[in-house]
Amino acid sequence: VGSSPGDAELTPRQEQPAAEDAAFISIQAFPALLDLPQDLAVSKVSCGSRHTAVITRGGELYTWGWGKYGQLGHKDNASSDQPRRVEHLVAEGLRAEEVVCGPWTTYVCVLE
């Protein structure tokens, strides 16, 4: 069986960090188990091209992955392999109801 030039693109690989990136974020081709605090029950999840967001039953939003464009919602462009709660929503008394991750964005529907 011959191979075509496009076959190499299907090989799982890790992305190397750009020089300006402070943290190395592993881009995985397969699902991986993730530890969240035991008292958190996830009710919704959305995946972008390089980041993930979950909403807990309590209405908290946690995000992780590639954050170069601020899509993680932590008021910075940092990336993280570990879920971090979006503190801005907590500080404003907002409850996350829905989340949709795009390639470089995250849309959240909240209730006061």
Coordinates of C-alpha atoms in Angstrom, one line a residue:
V1 CA 0.0 0.0 0.0
G2 CA 1.5 3.4 -1.0
S3 CA 1.2 6.5 1.0
S4 CA 0.2 9.9 -0.1
P5 CA 1.6 13.2 1.1
G6 CA -1.5 13.8 3.2
D7 CA -0.9 10.7 5.3
A8 CA 1.8 12.4 7.4
E9 CA -0.8 15.0 8.6
L10 CA -2.7 12.2 10.4
T11 CA 0.2 11.2 12.6
P12 CA -0.3 12.3 16.3
R13 CA 2.3 14.8 17.3
Q14 CA 3.0 17.4 20.0
E15 CA 3.2 21.0 19.0
Q16 CA 6.4 22.7 19.9
P17 CA 6.0 26.0 21.8
A18 CA 6.7 29.2 20.0
A19 CA 9.6 31.3 21.5
E20 CA 7.2 33.8 23.1
D21 CA 5.1 31.0 24.9
A22 CA 6.0 30.8 28.6
A23 CA 4.5 27.3 29.1
F24 CA 4.6 24.2 27.0
I25 CA 1.1 22.9 26.3
S26 CA 0.7 19.3 25.1
I27 CA -1.6 19.0 22.1
Q28 CA -2.9 15.4 22.3
A29 CA -4.5 13.4 19.5
F30 CA -6.3 11.1 22.0
P31 CA -8.6 11.7 25.0
A32 CA -6.9 12.0 28.4
L33 CA -8.2 11.6 31.9
L34 CA -8.4 14.9 33.8
D35 CA -8.5 15.3 37.5
L36 CA -11.0 17.9 38.8
P37 CA -11.6 18.6 42.5
Q38 CA -14.0 15.9 43.8
D39 CA -16.7 18.3 44.7
L40 CA -17.2 19.5 41.1
A41 CA -19.8 17.8 39.0
V42 CA -19.5 18.8 35.3
S43 CA -22.8 19.5 33.5
K44 CA -21.5 20.8 30.1
V45 CA -18.4 20.7 28.1
S46 CA -17.1 22.2 24.9
C47 CA -13.9 21.8 23.0
G48 CA -12.2 24.3 20.8
S49 CA -9.3 23.6 18.4
R50 CA -6.8 23.7 21.3
H51 CA -8.7 24.5 24.4
T52 CA -11.6 23.0 26.5
A53 CA -14.2 24.5 28.8
V54 CA -16.6 22.9 31.3
I55 CA -19.5 24.2 33.3
T56 CA -20.1 22.7 36.7
R57 CA -23.6 22.0 38.1
G58 CA -23.0 25.0 40.3
G59 CA -22.5 27.3 37.3
E60 CA -18.8 27.8 37.5
L61 CA -16.7 27.8 34.3
Y62 CA -13.3 26.1 34.1
T63 CA -11.0 26.3 31.1
W64 CA -7.6 25.0 30.0
G65 CA -5.5 24.5 27.0
W66 CA -4.0 27.1 24.6
G67 CA -4.7 30.6 25.7
K68 CA -2.8 32.8 23.2
Y69 CA -5.8 34.9 22.3
G70 CA -7.3 35.2 25.8
Q71 CA -9.9 32.5 25.0
L72 CA -9.5 30.9 28.4
G73 CA -11.0 34.0 30.1
H74 CA -8.4 34.5 32.7
K75 CA -7.6 38.1 31.8
D76 CA -4.2 37.0 30.2
N77 CA -2.9 35.0 27.3
A78 CA -1.4 32.2 29.4
S79 CA -1.9 28.6 28.5
S80 CA -2.5 25.9 31.0
D81 CA -2.7 22.1 31.1
Q82 CA -4.7 22.3 34.3
P83 CA -8.3 23.4 34.6
R84 CA -8.6 26.9 36.1
R85 CA -11.8 28.5 37.3
V86 CA -12.8 31.7 35.5
E87 CA -12.7 34.0 38.5
H88 CA -14.3 37.0 36.6
L89 CA -17.6 35.3 36.6
V90 CA -17.5 34.5 40.3
A91 CA -16.4 38.1 41.1
E92 CA -19.4 39.5 39.1
G93 CA -21.9 37.0 40.6
L94 CA -22.6 35.4 37.3
R95 CA -23.6 31.8 36.7
A96 CA -22.5 30.1 33.5
E97 CA -25.3 28.3 31.7
E98 CA -23.9 27.4 28.3
V99 CA -20.5 27.4 26.7
V100 CA -19.3 27.0 23.1
C101 CA -15.6 27.0 22.2
G102 CA -14.6 28.1 18.7
P103 CA -11.1 27.8 17.2
W104 CA -9.7 30.9 19.1
T105 CA -12.8 32.0 21.1
T106 CA -15.1 30.9 23.9
Y107 CA -18.7 32.0 24.1
V108 CA -20.5 31.8 27.5
C109 CA -24.1 32.4 28.3
V110 CA -24.5 33.6 31.9
L111 CA -27.2 34.4 34.4
E112 CA -27.0 37.0 37.1

